[in-house]
Amino acid sequence: MARVVTDLVAAQVRAGLRPVVACPPGGPLAAGAAGAGARVREWPAERAPGRRLGREVASARGLVRACAPDVVHAHSAKAGLAGRLAVRGRVPTVFQPHAWSFEALTGPAAGLATAWERFGARWSDRIVCVSESERRAGERAGVDARWSVIHNGVDLGRFRPASPEAARTARAALPLLAGVPAGAPLAVCVGRLSRQKGQDVLLRAWRRVRVPGARLVLVGDGPRGGELRRTAPDGVLFAGESGDVRPWIHAADVLVLPSRWEGMALAPLEAMACGRPVLLSDVDGARESLPPGQAPHCLVPPEDPAALAGALTALLGDPALLARLGSAAGAHARSAFDVATTCRAVLRLYQELVGQSRPTTRERTER
C-alpha cells in the first residue's frame, strides 16, 4: 500500500498537483510520501475498526477541513470507512479498496462489512478497483457504484531484468544464502506474514516439494511471523522485513504468492518486471496479472497445498520452462503494468471529478 500511494504522490507532484497524505506516523507510507514531495499530516489510526473509530473519523474530518482538498482519495478498507464517514459526499471522493474488506472476514463480521460497503458506496463518486475481478466481486456483493478499473503498476526503471551474471551476483551477496549452494533451486515469497498472504499454506506445500536442494525464502514480517517460524519445515529461510526486495527477486528462480485474497498483488508485478516467473493462487487480479497462456503453469487454487506443491515441483525442476516463463513475464509486465500509465489514469479521474458541477455523492445522498 505504501508503495502504491507513494508512486501516485510522486506522479502528482510532477504533474503540478499539491498532494496531502494523511496516515499514521512513523510508518513507511509517511516516510515515502514525504520523500515523494507530499505534505504529510498525522492521522493516528489503527489497522482495524475498533473503539477509537469515532475519534479517527473526527480527526479525518478535521484534516479535510484544514486542507480543503479538491478530491479525497481513500485507500483501503479502514481509510475508506473513516474517510467516507468524515466527508459524507461534501468533497468529490474516490475509494480504492485494494481487496474488499468482506473477503478478509468470516461469519457476522463479513456480513457487517458487506452491508457497510453497500451503504458507503453512496459517498463514493468513484470506486477504483485494481482488477476486473475485484470489481466483479464488489458487484456480486451488491455494491452499487460508479466503477473504474485501473491496474496497479510498477516503476519499470527500478524493477528491470538482470543478466544471468547479475542474478548470480545478487544471490551471492545475500548473507542469508551464504550456506546455500549456488545452483540450488530457489523460491521466494514476498509479502506481509499474515493470513491474507497465505504463507501457512505455502509451508504446508513445501513439505511435499520434491526438488533436491530446493530452498524457500519468506521476505517480510507481520503478525504471523512467530507462528510461521515455529512450524517451518527444513529448507525454509526467513529474511525479515526488506526495504528493497529487488535483490531477492533477482536471486529467485520463481516468486510464489499463495494469497487467500487480493485486489491485484504488487509483488508479482514487480517480479515479472524483473523477468522472473510467478506462481500465484487464483484470487482476484491473479489471472489478469499473467501473460496469456501461463495460467496452467502459474495458477493454483487458493488454500490447496497439494496443488501448490505440485506446481512448485514442476517449475523448480524445469529450468528451461522457468526461463521461458520469465522472459514472457518480463515482456508482459513492461507492456501492461507501467506505473506511469496507472498514474495518468488516476490523474484523468481526478480531473473528471473536479470538473463536475458538484459531487455525484451529493446527488445520491439527496435522493
XYZ file of C-alpha atoms in Angstrom:
367
model
C 0.000 0.000 0.000
C 2.797 2.407 0.888
C 4.440 1.791 -2.491
C 1.208 2.314 -4.451
C 0.404 5.599 -2.720
C 3.996 6.838 -2.881
C 4.135 6.218 -6.634
C 0.859 8.100 -7.114
C 2.069 11.006 -4.993
C 5.325 11.277 -6.935
C 3.402 11.436 -10.223
C 1.001 14.028 -8.805
C 3.879 16.261 -7.700
C 5.441 16.022 -11.167
C 2.065 16.980 -12.681
C 1.827 20.105 -10.525
C -0.736 18.872 -8.006
C -0.417 19.526 -4.276
C -0.957 16.126 -2.641
C -1.540 15.807 1.088
C -1.215 12.341 2.604
C -2.936 11.666 5.929
C -1.632 8.483 7.550
C -0.384 7.048 10.838
C 3.001 8.500 11.782
C 6.270 6.631 11.741
C 5.490 4.078 9.049
C 6.792 3.518 5.521
C 3.916 5.459 3.960
C 4.668 8.630 5.920
C 8.354 8.451 5.007
C 7.754 7.502 1.378
C 5.098 10.143 0.756
C 7.248 12.882 2.292
C 10.192 11.781 0.177
C 7.989 11.927 -2.922
C 7.084 15.559 -2.219
C 3.716 15.293 -0.481
C 2.720 17.217 2.611
C 2.200 14.542 5.251
C -0.320 15.032 8.043
C -0.535 12.710 11.013
C -3.713 10.657 11.188
C -3.478 8.373 14.225
C -5.496 5.344 13.167
C -5.399 1.630 13.870
C -5.452 -1.033 11.163
C -8.913 -2.386 12.057
C -12.110 -0.634 13.224
C -12.385 -0.507 16.998
C -13.391 1.675 19.901
C -11.282 4.548 18.583
C -13.192 4.753 15.291
C -15.191 7.804 16.379
C -12.016 9.720 17.199
C -10.420 8.596 13.954
C -13.398 9.852 11.948
C -13.356 13.186 13.814
C -9.621 13.524 13.184
C -10.092 12.797 9.480
C -12.894 15.362 9.308
C -10.640 17.990 10.861
C -7.813 17.216 8.438
C -10.124 17.511 5.446
C -11.461 20.858 6.661
C -7.956 22.185 7.261
C -6.621 21.052 3.873
C -9.737 21.967 1.818
C -8.959 19.416 -0.913
C -10.467 19.279 -4.384
C -10.561 15.463 -4.229
C -10.336 12.945 -1.399
C -8.824 9.563 -2.320
C -9.262 6.926 0.399
C -7.040 3.851 0.051
C -8.040 0.511 1.624
C -10.932 -0.543 3.819
C -10.083 1.355 7.009
C -9.394 4.680 5.312
C -12.463 4.072 3.159
C -14.582 3.636 6.280
C -13.272 6.596 8.282
C -12.744 8.872 5.282
C -16.214 8.443 3.824
C -17.854 8.845 7.225
C -15.853 12.043 7.701
C -16.549 13.583 4.276
C -20.039 12.208 3.520
C -20.034 13.396 -0.056
C -19.168 17.045 0.593
C -15.970 16.696 -1.469
C -15.520 14.522 -4.588
C -14.453 11.186 -3.134
C -12.575 8.241 -4.625
C -12.491 4.966 -2.714
C -9.961 2.291 -3.657
C -10.418 -0.926 -1.644
C -7.204 -2.744 -2.676
C -9.110 -6.002 -1.872
C -12.547 -5.960 -0.283
C -12.891 -5.921 3.481
C -15.601 -8.589 3.448
C -13.232 -11.066 1.781
C -10.921 -10.820 4.780
C -13.639 -11.731 7.285
C -15.970 -14.596 8.096
C -19.364 -15.008 9.766
C -21.251 -11.967 11.105
C -18.222 -9.693 10.654
C -18.203 -10.388 6.914
C -21.918 -9.580 6.754
C -21.381 -6.271 8.537
C -18.508 -5.365 6.228
C -20.620 -6.150 3.165
C -23.505 -4.050 4.492
C -21.144 -1.140 5.102
C -19.627 -1.315 1.608
C -23.105 -1.270 0.090
C -24.069 1.731 2.220
C -20.740 3.558 1.928
C -20.864 3.492 -1.869
C -23.317 6.408 -1.745
C -20.394 8.561 -0.554
C -18.073 7.452 -3.354
C -18.062 9.444 -6.569
C -15.975 6.602 -7.962
C -14.794 3.254 -6.667
C -11.461 2.334 -8.215
C -10.623 -1.357 -8.465
C -7.186 -2.636 -9.409
C -8.624 -5.561 -11.397
C -11.797 -6.520 -13.197
C -12.183 -9.469 -10.865
C -12.115 -7.128 -7.858
C -14.840 -5.027 -9.478
C -16.940 -8.121 -10.176
C -16.541 -9.212 -6.549
C -17.968 -5.864 -5.447
C -20.888 -6.191 -7.817
C -21.618 -9.739 -6.624
C -21.681 -8.410 -3.059
C -24.334 -5.863 -4.029
C -22.147 -2.747 -4.073
C -23.867 -0.244 -6.396
C -21.202 2.177 -7.590
C -19.676 4.112 -10.440
C -16.642 1.952 -11.178
C -13.216 2.498 -12.670
C -10.685 -0.297 -13.148
C -7.099 0.944 -13.019
C -4.478 -1.788 -12.757
C -1.584 -1.500 -10.361
C 1.713 -0.644 -11.972
C 5.395 -0.804 -11.129
C 8.330 1.522 -11.682
C 9.940 -0.084 -14.703
C 13.101 1.925 -14.112
C 13.589 0.298 -10.702
C 12.262 -3.169 -11.499
C 14.041 -4.481 -14.571
C 15.586 -7.763 -15.666
C 19.062 -8.688 -14.505
C 21.565 -10.584 -16.612
C 22.343 -14.159 -15.509
C 25.659 -12.933 -14.128
C 23.959 -10.109 -12.196
C 21.387 -12.565 -10.823
C 24.178 -14.847 -9.575
C 25.884 -11.843 -8.016
C 22.636 -10.807 -6.303
C 22.218 -14.270 -4.809
C 25.839 -14.426 -3.642
C 25.523 -11.014 -1.948
C 22.608 -12.061 0.289
C 24.031 -13.156 3.670
C 21.053 -15.406 4.406
C 22.011 -17.569 1.416
C 25.685 -17.860 2.354
C 25.390 -21.572 3.128
C 23.147 -22.422 0.175
C 24.832 -23.984 -2.885
C 24.979 -21.546 -5.811
C 22.834 -23.700 -8.087
C 20.159 -24.657 -5.560
C 16.620 -24.004 -6.871
C 15.184 -21.008 -5.006
C 11.569 -19.961 -4.487
C 10.912 -16.582 -2.863
C 7.698 -15.282 -1.294
C 7.492 -11.518 -0.742
C 4.692 -10.221 1.469
C 3.492 -9.394 4.941
C 3.477 -12.509 7.117
C -0.278 -12.588 7.561
C -3.323 -14.738 6.955
C -4.077 -12.862 3.742
C -0.792 -13.765 2.054
C -1.169 -17.482 2.832
C 2.399 -18.328 3.868
C 0.980 -21.030 6.144
C -0.413 -22.764 3.044
C 2.981 -22.411 1.390
C 4.774 -24.040 4.328
C 2.380 -26.993 4.216
C 3.013 -27.271 0.489
C 6.780 -27.047 0.901
C 6.808 -30.300 2.884
C 5.644 -32.023 -0.317
C 8.005 -30.343 -2.799
C 10.268 -32.945 -4.368
C 13.172 -30.964 -5.815
C 16.625 -31.884 -4.421
C 18.340 -28.994 -2.635
C 15.494 -26.522 -3.160
C 15.132 -23.606 -0.747
C 12.237 -21.301 0.083
C 12.755 -17.765 1.435
C 9.975 -15.730 3.044
C 10.680 -11.995 2.748
C 8.648 -9.803 5.083
C 7.369 -9.674 8.621
C 3.971 -9.473 10.260
C 1.592 -10.839 12.873
C 2.069 -14.483 11.885
C 5.853 -14.358 11.826
C 6.369 -16.221 15.093
C 3.924 -18.987 14.244
C 5.390 -19.469 10.768
C 8.934 -19.683 12.104
C 7.885 -22.323 14.640
C 6.178 -24.508 12.038
C 8.546 -24.087 9.085
C 9.953 -27.317 7.603
C 13.553 -27.840 6.516
C 14.686 -25.748 3.586
C 12.740 -22.607 4.604
C 14.583 -19.379 5.447
C 13.206 -16.121 6.853
C 14.683 -12.873 5.574
C 12.574 -10.491 7.678
C 11.494 -7.064 6.501
C 13.350 -5.684 3.483
C 13.494 -2.084 2.346
C 14.439 -3.213 -1.166
C 13.116 -6.541 -2.449
C 14.897 -6.380 -5.816
C 17.927 -8.476 -4.751
C 15.567 -11.218 -3.587
C 13.586 -11.097 -6.815
C 16.749 -11.268 -8.930
C 18.053 -14.156 -6.837
C 14.812 -16.156 -7.154
C 14.025 -18.811 -9.730
C 10.314 -18.219 -9.095
C 8.300 -15.841 -6.936
C 5.353 -17.534 -5.219
C 2.400 -15.780 -3.576
C -0.337 -18.128 -2.245
C -2.752 -15.390 -1.108
C -6.224 -16.056 0.227
C -7.495 -12.771 -1.237
C -6.100 -9.814 -3.187
C -7.170 -6.986 -5.449
C -4.096 -7.275 -7.659
C -0.921 -8.023 -5.726
C 2.075 -5.795 -6.388
C 4.917 -8.240 -5.655
C 4.149 -10.494 -8.653
C 4.112 -7.471 -10.974
C 7.500 -6.414 -9.618
C 8.865 -9.926 -10.132
C 7.553 -10.152 -13.689
C 9.018 -6.733 -14.499
C 12.359 -8.224 -13.417
C 11.866 -11.140 -15.812
C 11.005 -13.661 -13.116
C 8.148 -16.187 -13.407
C 5.472 -16.174 -10.707
C 3.254 -18.813 -9.116
C 0.004 -17.432 -7.703
C -3.185 -18.615 -6.073
C -6.166 -17.921 -8.305
C -7.623 -14.971 -6.395
C -8.761 -11.555 -7.653
C -6.243 -9.996 -10.017
C -4.021 -13.065 -10.407
C -5.269 -14.187 -13.830
C -5.205 -10.596 -15.096
C -1.577 -10.280 -13.980
C -0.267 -13.189 -16.012
C 0.778 -13.283 -19.667
C -1.571 -15.224 -21.954
C -1.088 -18.965 -21.734
C 0.727 -19.066 -18.378
C -2.241 -19.962 -16.150
C -1.734 -23.763 -16.429
C 1.799 -23.412 -15.034
C 1.408 -20.393 -12.773
C -2.044 -20.543 -11.130
C -3.275 -22.897 -8.416
C -6.486 -22.911 -6.379
C -6.242 -20.918 -3.134
C -5.682 -22.869 0.082
C -4.644 -26.033 -1.786
C -1.216 -27.166 -0.514
C -1.164 -30.256 -2.722
C -1.726 -28.271 -5.922
C 0.804 -25.657 -4.828
C 3.409 -28.335 -4.091
C 2.840 -29.947 -7.475
C 3.245 -26.660 -9.311
C 6.394 -25.750 -7.355
C 7.913 -29.165 -8.044
C 7.166 -28.851 -11.768
C 8.584 -25.337 -12.032
C 11.691 -25.693 -9.881
C 12.527 -28.970 -11.588
C 12.467 -27.486 -15.094
C 14.953 -24.599 -15.578
C 14.132 -24.301 -19.284
C 10.441 -23.783 -18.510
C 11.305 -21.187 -15.860
C 13.419 -19.298 -18.399
C 10.629 -19.259 -20.990
C 8.014 -18.159 -18.460
C 10.297 -15.457 -17.070
C 11.061 -13.996 -20.468
C 7.375 -13.800 -21.377
C 6.537 -12.362 -17.947
C 9.080 -9.587 -18.378
C 7.731 -8.539 -21.771
C 4.145 -8.662 -20.494
C 4.818 -6.578 -17.397
C 6.638 -3.911 -19.367
C 3.754 -3.591 -21.806
C 0.842 -3.796 -19.355
C 1.912 -2.636 -15.879
C 3.889 0.582 -16.186
C 3.198 2.710 -13.115
C 3.289 5.825 -15.310
C 0.183 4.548 -17.122
C -1.516 3.868 -13.790
C -0.753 7.355 -12.509
C -2.020 9.044 -15.680
C -5.314 7.176 -15.390
C -5.762 8.307 -11.774
C -4.969 11.909 -12.715
C -7.567 11.820 -15.506
C -10.106 10.559 -12.984
C -9.325 13.420 -10.589
C -9.726 15.944 -13.411
C -13.074 14.430 -14.356
C -14.387 14.627 -10.791
C -13.139 18.160 -10.169
C -14.791 19.237 -13.409
C -18.226 18.145 -12.216
C -20.661 20.819 -11.098
C -20.996 19.042 -7.759
C -20.096 15.645 -6.313
C -22.264 12.794 -7.551
C -22.224 11.521 -3.969
C -24.356 14.506 -3.017
C -26.876 13.581 -5.687
C -27.006 10.028 -4.322
C -27.413 11.252 -0.761
C -30.218 13.673 -1.632
C -32.337 11.062 -3.413
